[in-house]
């Protein structure tokens, strides 16, 4: 990579990174973490495999980079006018993301990779930090409106709300219904109102 190439918007480096990311996500959706290979990503992206190896190193590098890019993407934060509606909306976004036939396998592969690889775990952690920071806005708005007592740890409210979804999906391997998601949001809200968070 030449000096300045990665900073040029729309430059070759950006196009290569985008093509490799799209190929990584497609391969994860089709084959999961266990089936992800640099060779398949190179073939699908149209980028020579030596370039992929040189820039990303291995499968974990591909996953980490895809998560890094996803971390900076905007998250559609609900604004229903109430903390109940907003918190339920966030948990439903998480639930429906895993239920989505295209996004679900990719998201599950990211979690599987993080369990098996330290670099992927760090990238997933940073991704969640960014998502929780963005989502915490609904809690801050609720404090401003007087719906929640302050001070409250806004990010912790979000973590507590979404945690049951991840537990059911990745620990007990149970389905997550809309009712399950709403109940998780309501439990986090009750804790926040009680001053626990």
mmCIF file of C-alpha atoms in Angstrom:
data_model
loop_
_atom_site.group_PDB
_atom_site.id
_atom_site.type_symbol
_atom_site.label_atom_id
_atom_site.label_comp_id
_atom_site.label_asym_id
_atom_site.label_seq_id
_atom_site.Cartn_x
_atom_site.Cartn_y
_atom_site.Cartn_z
ATOM 1 C CA UNK A 1 0.000 0.000 0.000
ATOM 2 C CA UNK A 2 1.386 3.387 -0.957
ATOM 3 C CA UNK A 3 1.599 6.274 1.470
ATOM 4 C CA UNK A 4 -1.680 8.127 1.706
ATOM 5 C CA UNK A 5 -3.563 5.473 -0.242
ATOM 6 C CA UNK A 6 -5.758 4.432 2.696
ATOM 7 C CA UNK A 7 -6.771 8.044 3.325
ATOM 8 C CA UNK A 8 -7.974 8.750 -0.188
ATOM 9 C CA UNK A 9 -11.768 8.516 -0.146
ATOM 10 C CA UNK A 10 -12.935 6.279 -2.944
ATOM 11 C CA UNK A 11 -9.333 5.337 -3.727
ATOM 12 C CA UNK A 12 -8.132 1.875 -4.665
ATOM 13 C CA UNK A 13 -7.432 0.947 -1.044
ATOM 14 C CA UNK A 14 -10.980 1.845 0.007
ATOM 15 C CA UNK A 15 -12.428 -0.153 -2.895
ATOM 16 C CA UNK A 16 -10.289 -3.171 -2.031
ATOM 17 C CA UNK A 17 -11.254 -2.970 1.645
ATOM 18 C CA UNK A 18 -14.934 -2.694 0.745
ATOM 19 C CA UNK A 19 -14.777 -5.632 -1.673
ATOM 20 C CA UNK A 20 -12.978 -7.795 0.881
ATOM 21 C CA UNK A 21 -15.395 -6.817 3.628
ATOM 22 C CA UNK A 22 -18.436 -7.639 1.468
ATOM 23 C CA UNK A 23 -16.862 -10.962 0.529
ATOM 24 C CA UNK A 24 -16.061 -11.724 4.179
ATOM 25 C CA UNK A 25 -19.654 -11.038 5.227
ATOM 26 C CA UNK A 26 -21.030 -13.139 2.367
ATOM 27 C CA UNK A 27 -18.727 -16.035 3.215
ATOM 28 C CA UNK A 28 -19.651 -15.819 6.895
ATOM 29 C CA UNK A 29 -23.334 -15.867 5.974
ATOM 30 C CA UNK A 30 -22.896 -18.938 3.765
ATOM 31 C CA UNK A 31 -20.247 -20.931 5.625
ATOM 32 C CA UNK A 32 -20.002 -19.517 9.152
ATOM 33 C CA UNK A 33 -16.777 -18.916 11.033
ATOM 34 C CA UNK A 34 -15.595 -22.511 10.651
ATOM 35 C CA UNK A 35 -15.904 -22.331 6.846
ATOM 36 C CA UNK A 36 -14.345 -18.897 6.361
ATOM 37 C CA UNK A 37 -11.068 -18.974 4.428
ATOM 38 C CA UNK A 38 -8.800 -16.297 3.025
ATOM 39 C CA UNK A 39 -8.829 -18.103 -0.318
ATOM 40 C CA UNK A 40 -12.628 -17.981 -0.619
ATOM 41 C CA UNK A 41 -12.730 -14.323 0.406
ATOM 42 C CA UNK A 42 -10.036 -13.499 -2.162
ATOM 43 C CA UNK A 43 -11.875 -15.351 -4.911
ATOM 44 C CA UNK A 44 -15.242 -13.804 -4.092
ATOM 45 C CA UNK A 45 -13.848 -10.281 -3.741
ATOM 46 C CA UNK A 46 -11.723 -10.407 -6.878
ATOM 47 C CA UNK A 47 -8.697 -9.361 -4.819
ATOM 48 C CA UNK A 48 -5.564 -11.453 -5.231
ATOM 49 C CA UNK A 49 -5.050 -13.732 -2.233
ATOM 50 C CA UNK A 50 -1.496 -12.484 -1.664
ATOM 51 C CA UNK A 51 -2.954 -8.994 -1.184
ATOM 52 C CA UNK A 52 -5.529 -10.341 1.253
ATOM 53 C CA UNK A 53 -2.872 -12.253 3.209
ATOM 54 C CA UNK A 54 -0.532 -9.248 3.233
ATOM 55 C CA UNK A 55 -3.164 -6.782 4.437
ATOM 56 C CA UNK A 56 -5.384 -8.943 6.686
ATOM 57 C CA UNK A 57 -3.072 -11.825 7.566
ATOM 58 C CA UNK A 58 -5.674 -14.461 8.302
ATOM 59 C CA UNK A 59 -9.366 -15.138 8.893
ATOM 60 C CA UNK A 60 -9.288 -13.361 12.241
ATOM 61 C CA UNK A 61 -7.876 -10.261 10.562
ATOM 62 C CA UNK A 62 -10.744 -10.327 8.070
ATOM 63 C CA UNK A 63 -13.292 -10.629 10.878
ATOM 64 C CA UNK A 64 -11.649 -7.925 12.971
ATOM 65 C CA UNK A 65 -11.618 -5.512 10.031
ATOM 66 C CA UNK A 66 -15.273 -6.219 9.189
ATOM 67 C CA UNK A 67 -16.212 -5.539 12.812
ATOM 68 C CA UNK A 68 -14.115 -2.370 12.850
ATOM 69 C CA UNK A 69 -15.980 -1.055 9.822
ATOM 70 C CA UNK A 70 -19.357 -2.097 11.280
ATOM 71 C CA UNK A 71 -18.524 -0.383 14.574
ATOM 72 C CA UNK A 72 -18.591 3.018 12.900
ATOM 73 C CA UNK A 73 -21.859 2.485 11.038
ATOM 74 C CA UNK A 74 -24.880 4.332 12.455
ATOM 75 C CA UNK A 75 -27.293 2.292 14.553
ATOM 76 C CA UNK A 76 -30.995 3.123 14.063
ATOM 77 C CA UNK A 77 -31.767 4.253 17.600
ATOM 78 C CA UNK A 78 -35.525 4.293 18.282
ATOM 79 C CA UNK A 79 -37.173 7.532 19.375
ATOM 80 C CA UNK A 80 -40.709 6.587 20.390
ATOM 81 C CA UNK A 81 -41.044 9.329 22.987
ATOM 82 C CA UNK A 82 -40.885 6.926 25.944
ATOM 83 C CA UNK A 83 -38.099 4.945 27.533
ATOM 84 C CA UNK A 84 -40.286 1.828 27.467
ATOM 85 C CA UNK A 85 -40.766 2.081 23.714
ATOM 86 C CA UNK A 86 -37.150 3.006 23.030
ATOM 87 C CA UNK A 87 -35.658 0.249 25.177
ATOM 88 C CA UNK A 88 -38.032 -2.345 23.769
ATOM 89 C CA UNK A 89 -37.146 -1.110 20.285
ATOM 90 C CA UNK A 90 -33.422 -1.607 20.875
ATOM 91 C CA UNK A 91 -33.862 -5.137 22.198
ATOM 92 C CA UNK A 92 -36.186 -5.962 19.292
ATOM 93 C CA UNK A 93 -33.499 -4.675 16.877
ATOM 94 C CA UNK A 94 -31.004 -7.099 18.404
ATOM 95 C CA UNK A 95 -33.493 -9.982 18.343
ATOM 96 C CA UNK A 96 -34.584 -9.350 14.767
ATOM 97 C CA UNK A 97 -30.969 -8.927 13.639
ATOM 98 C CA UNK A 98 -30.171 -12.461 14.715
ATOM 99 C CA UNK A 99 -33.424 -13.743 13.220
ATOM 100 C CA UNK A 100 -32.690 -12.109 9.839
ATOM 101 C CA UNK A 101 -31.716 -14.776 7.259
ATOM 102 C CA UNK A 102 -28.817 -12.666 5.933
ATOM 103 C CA UNK A 103 -27.611 -10.749 8.992
ATOM 104 C CA UNK A 104 -28.217 -13.465 11.587
ATOM 105 C CA UNK A 105 -25.584 -15.960 10.405
ATOM 106 C CA UNK A 106 -22.999 -13.184 10.096
ATOM 107 C CA UNK A 107 -23.704 -11.873 13.597
ATOM 108 C CA UNK A 108 -23.579 -15.405 14.999
ATOM 109 C CA UNK A 109 -20.279 -16.014 13.208
ATOM 110 C CA UNK A 110 -18.807 -12.883 14.794
ATOM 111 C CA UNK A 111 -19.742 -14.200 18.248
ATOM 112 C CA UNK A 112 -18.354 -17.660 17.424
ATOM 113 C CA UNK A 113 -15.098 -16.123 16.206
ATOM 114 C CA UNK A 114 -14.793 -14.042 19.379
ATOM 115 C CA UNK A 115 -15.116 -17.150 21.529
ATOM 116 C CA UNK A 116 -12.268 -18.802 19.625
ATOM 117 C CA UNK A 117 -9.876 -15.947 18.898
ATOM 118 C CA UNK A 118 -8.501 -13.119 21.025
ATOM 119 C CA UNK A 119 -8.208 -10.600 18.162
ATOM 120 C CA UNK A 120 -11.795 -11.247 17.101
ATOM 121 C CA UNK A 121 -12.887 -10.957 20.755
ATOM 122 C CA UNK A 122 -11.231 -7.528 21.040
ATOM 123 C CA UNK A 123 -12.866 -6.381 17.801
ATOM 124 C CA UNK A 124 -16.283 -7.621 18.946
ATOM 125 C CA UNK A 125 -15.806 -5.890 22.306
ATOM 126 C CA UNK A 126 -15.052 -2.586 20.555
ATOM 127 C CA UNK A 127 -18.074 -3.095 18.311
ATOM 128 C CA UNK A 128 -20.324 -3.569 21.350
ATOM 129 C CA UNK A 129 -18.816 -0.571 23.141
ATOM 130 C CA UNK A 130 -19.731 1.601 20.153
ATOM 131 C CA UNK A 131 -23.254 0.138 19.902
ATOM 132 C CA UNK A 132 -23.876 0.577 23.627
ATOM 133 C CA UNK A 133 -22.600 4.163 23.477
ATOM 134 C CA UNK A 134 -24.974 4.935 20.612
ATOM 135 C CA UNK A 135 -27.911 3.157 22.256
ATOM 136 C CA UNK A 136 -27.328 4.841 25.620
ATOM 137 C CA UNK A 137 -28.812 7.991 24.091
ATOM 138 C CA UNK A 138 -32.313 6.607 24.773
ATOM 139 C CA UNK A 139 -31.493 6.394 28.485
ATOM 140 C CA UNK A 140 -30.010 9.900 28.557
ATOM 141 C CA UNK A 141 -33.157 11.233 26.867
ATOM 142 C CA UNK A 142 -35.292 9.445 29.471
ATOM 143 C CA UNK A 143 -33.357 11.088 32.310
ATOM 144 C CA UNK A 144 -33.813 14.488 30.655
ATOM 145 C CA UNK A 145 -37.574 13.855 30.303
ATOM 146 C CA UNK A 146 -37.772 12.817 33.960
ATOM 147 C CA UNK A 147 -38.690 9.206 33.182
ATOM 148 C CA UNK A 148 -35.629 7.851 34.998
ATOM 149 C CA UNK A 149 -33.884 9.077 38.116
ATOM 150 C CA UNK A 150 -30.355 10.288 37.682
ATOM 151 C CA UNK A 151 -27.620 9.435 37.910
ATOM 152 C CA UNK A 152 -27.932 6.207 35.970
ATOM 153 C CA UNK A 153 -25.317 4.222 34.063
ATOM 154 C CA UNK A 154 -26.880 4.544 30.605
ATOM 155 C CA UNK A 155 -24.641 1.953 28.949
ATOM 156 C CA UNK A 156 -25.302 -0.544 31.725
ATOM 157 C CA UNK A 157 -29.055 -0.203 31.186
ATOM 158 C CA UNK A 158 -28.492 -1.149 27.542
ATOM 159 C CA UNK A 159 -26.217 -4.074 28.445
ATOM 160 C CA UNK A 160 -28.729 -5.419 30.981
ATOM 161 C CA UNK A 161 -31.555 -5.068 28.439
ATOM 162 C CA UNK A 162 -29.868 -6.987 25.614
ATOM 163 C CA UNK A 163 -28.002 -9.577 27.695
ATOM 164 C CA UNK A 164 -30.916 -12.056 27.933
ATOM 165 C CA UNK A 165 -31.120 -12.185 24.127
ATOM 166 C CA UNK A 166 -27.474 -13.228 23.874
ATOM 167 C CA UNK A 167 -27.857 -15.673 26.759
ATOM 168 C CA UNK A 168 -30.783 -17.441 25.104
ATOM 169 C CA UNK A 169 -29.155 -17.495 21.673
ATOM 170 C CA UNK A 170 -25.603 -18.492 22.595
ATOM 171 C CA UNK A 171 -25.714 -20.181 26.003
ATOM 172 C CA UNK A 172 -29.012 -22.062 26.236
ATOM 173 C CA UNK A 173 -29.678 -22.121 22.471
ATOM 174 C CA UNK A 174 -33.316 -21.129 22.863
ATOM 175 C CA UNK A 175 -35.403 -19.069 20.484
ATOM 176 C CA UNK A 176 -36.081 -15.453 21.414
ATOM 177 C CA UNK A 177 -39.655 -14.319 20.876
ATOM 178 C CA UNK A 178 -40.870 -10.729 20.725
ATOM 179 C CA UNK A 179 -42.320 -11.269 24.196
ATOM 180 C CA UNK A 180 -38.944 -12.480 25.499
ATOM 181 C CA UNK A 181 -37.274 -9.371 24.091
ATOM 182 C CA UNK A 182 -39.889 -7.036 25.602
ATOM 183 C CA UNK A 183 -39.560 -8.756 28.972
ATOM 184 C CA UNK A 184 -35.765 -8.252 28.896
ATOM 185 C CA UNK A 185 -36.205 -4.539 28.155
ATOM 186 C CA UNK A 186 -38.823 -4.195 30.890
ATOM 187 C CA UNK A 187 -36.573 -5.905 33.456
ATOM 188 C CA UNK A 188 -33.703 -3.521 32.676
ATOM 189 C CA UNK A 189 -36.067 -0.571 32.911
ATOM 190 C CA UNK A 190 -37.391 -1.756 36.278
ATOM 191 C CA UNK A 191 -33.812 -2.019 37.567
ATOM 192 C CA UNK A 192 -32.996 1.462 36.302
ATOM 193 C CA UNK A 193 -36.140 2.936 37.899
ATOM 194 C CA UNK A 194 -35.302 1.199 41.184
ATOM 195 C CA UNK A 195 -31.882 2.869 41.200
ATOM 196 C CA UNK A 196 -30.007 -0.421 40.825
ATOM 197 C CA UNK A 197 -28.181 0.836 37.736
#
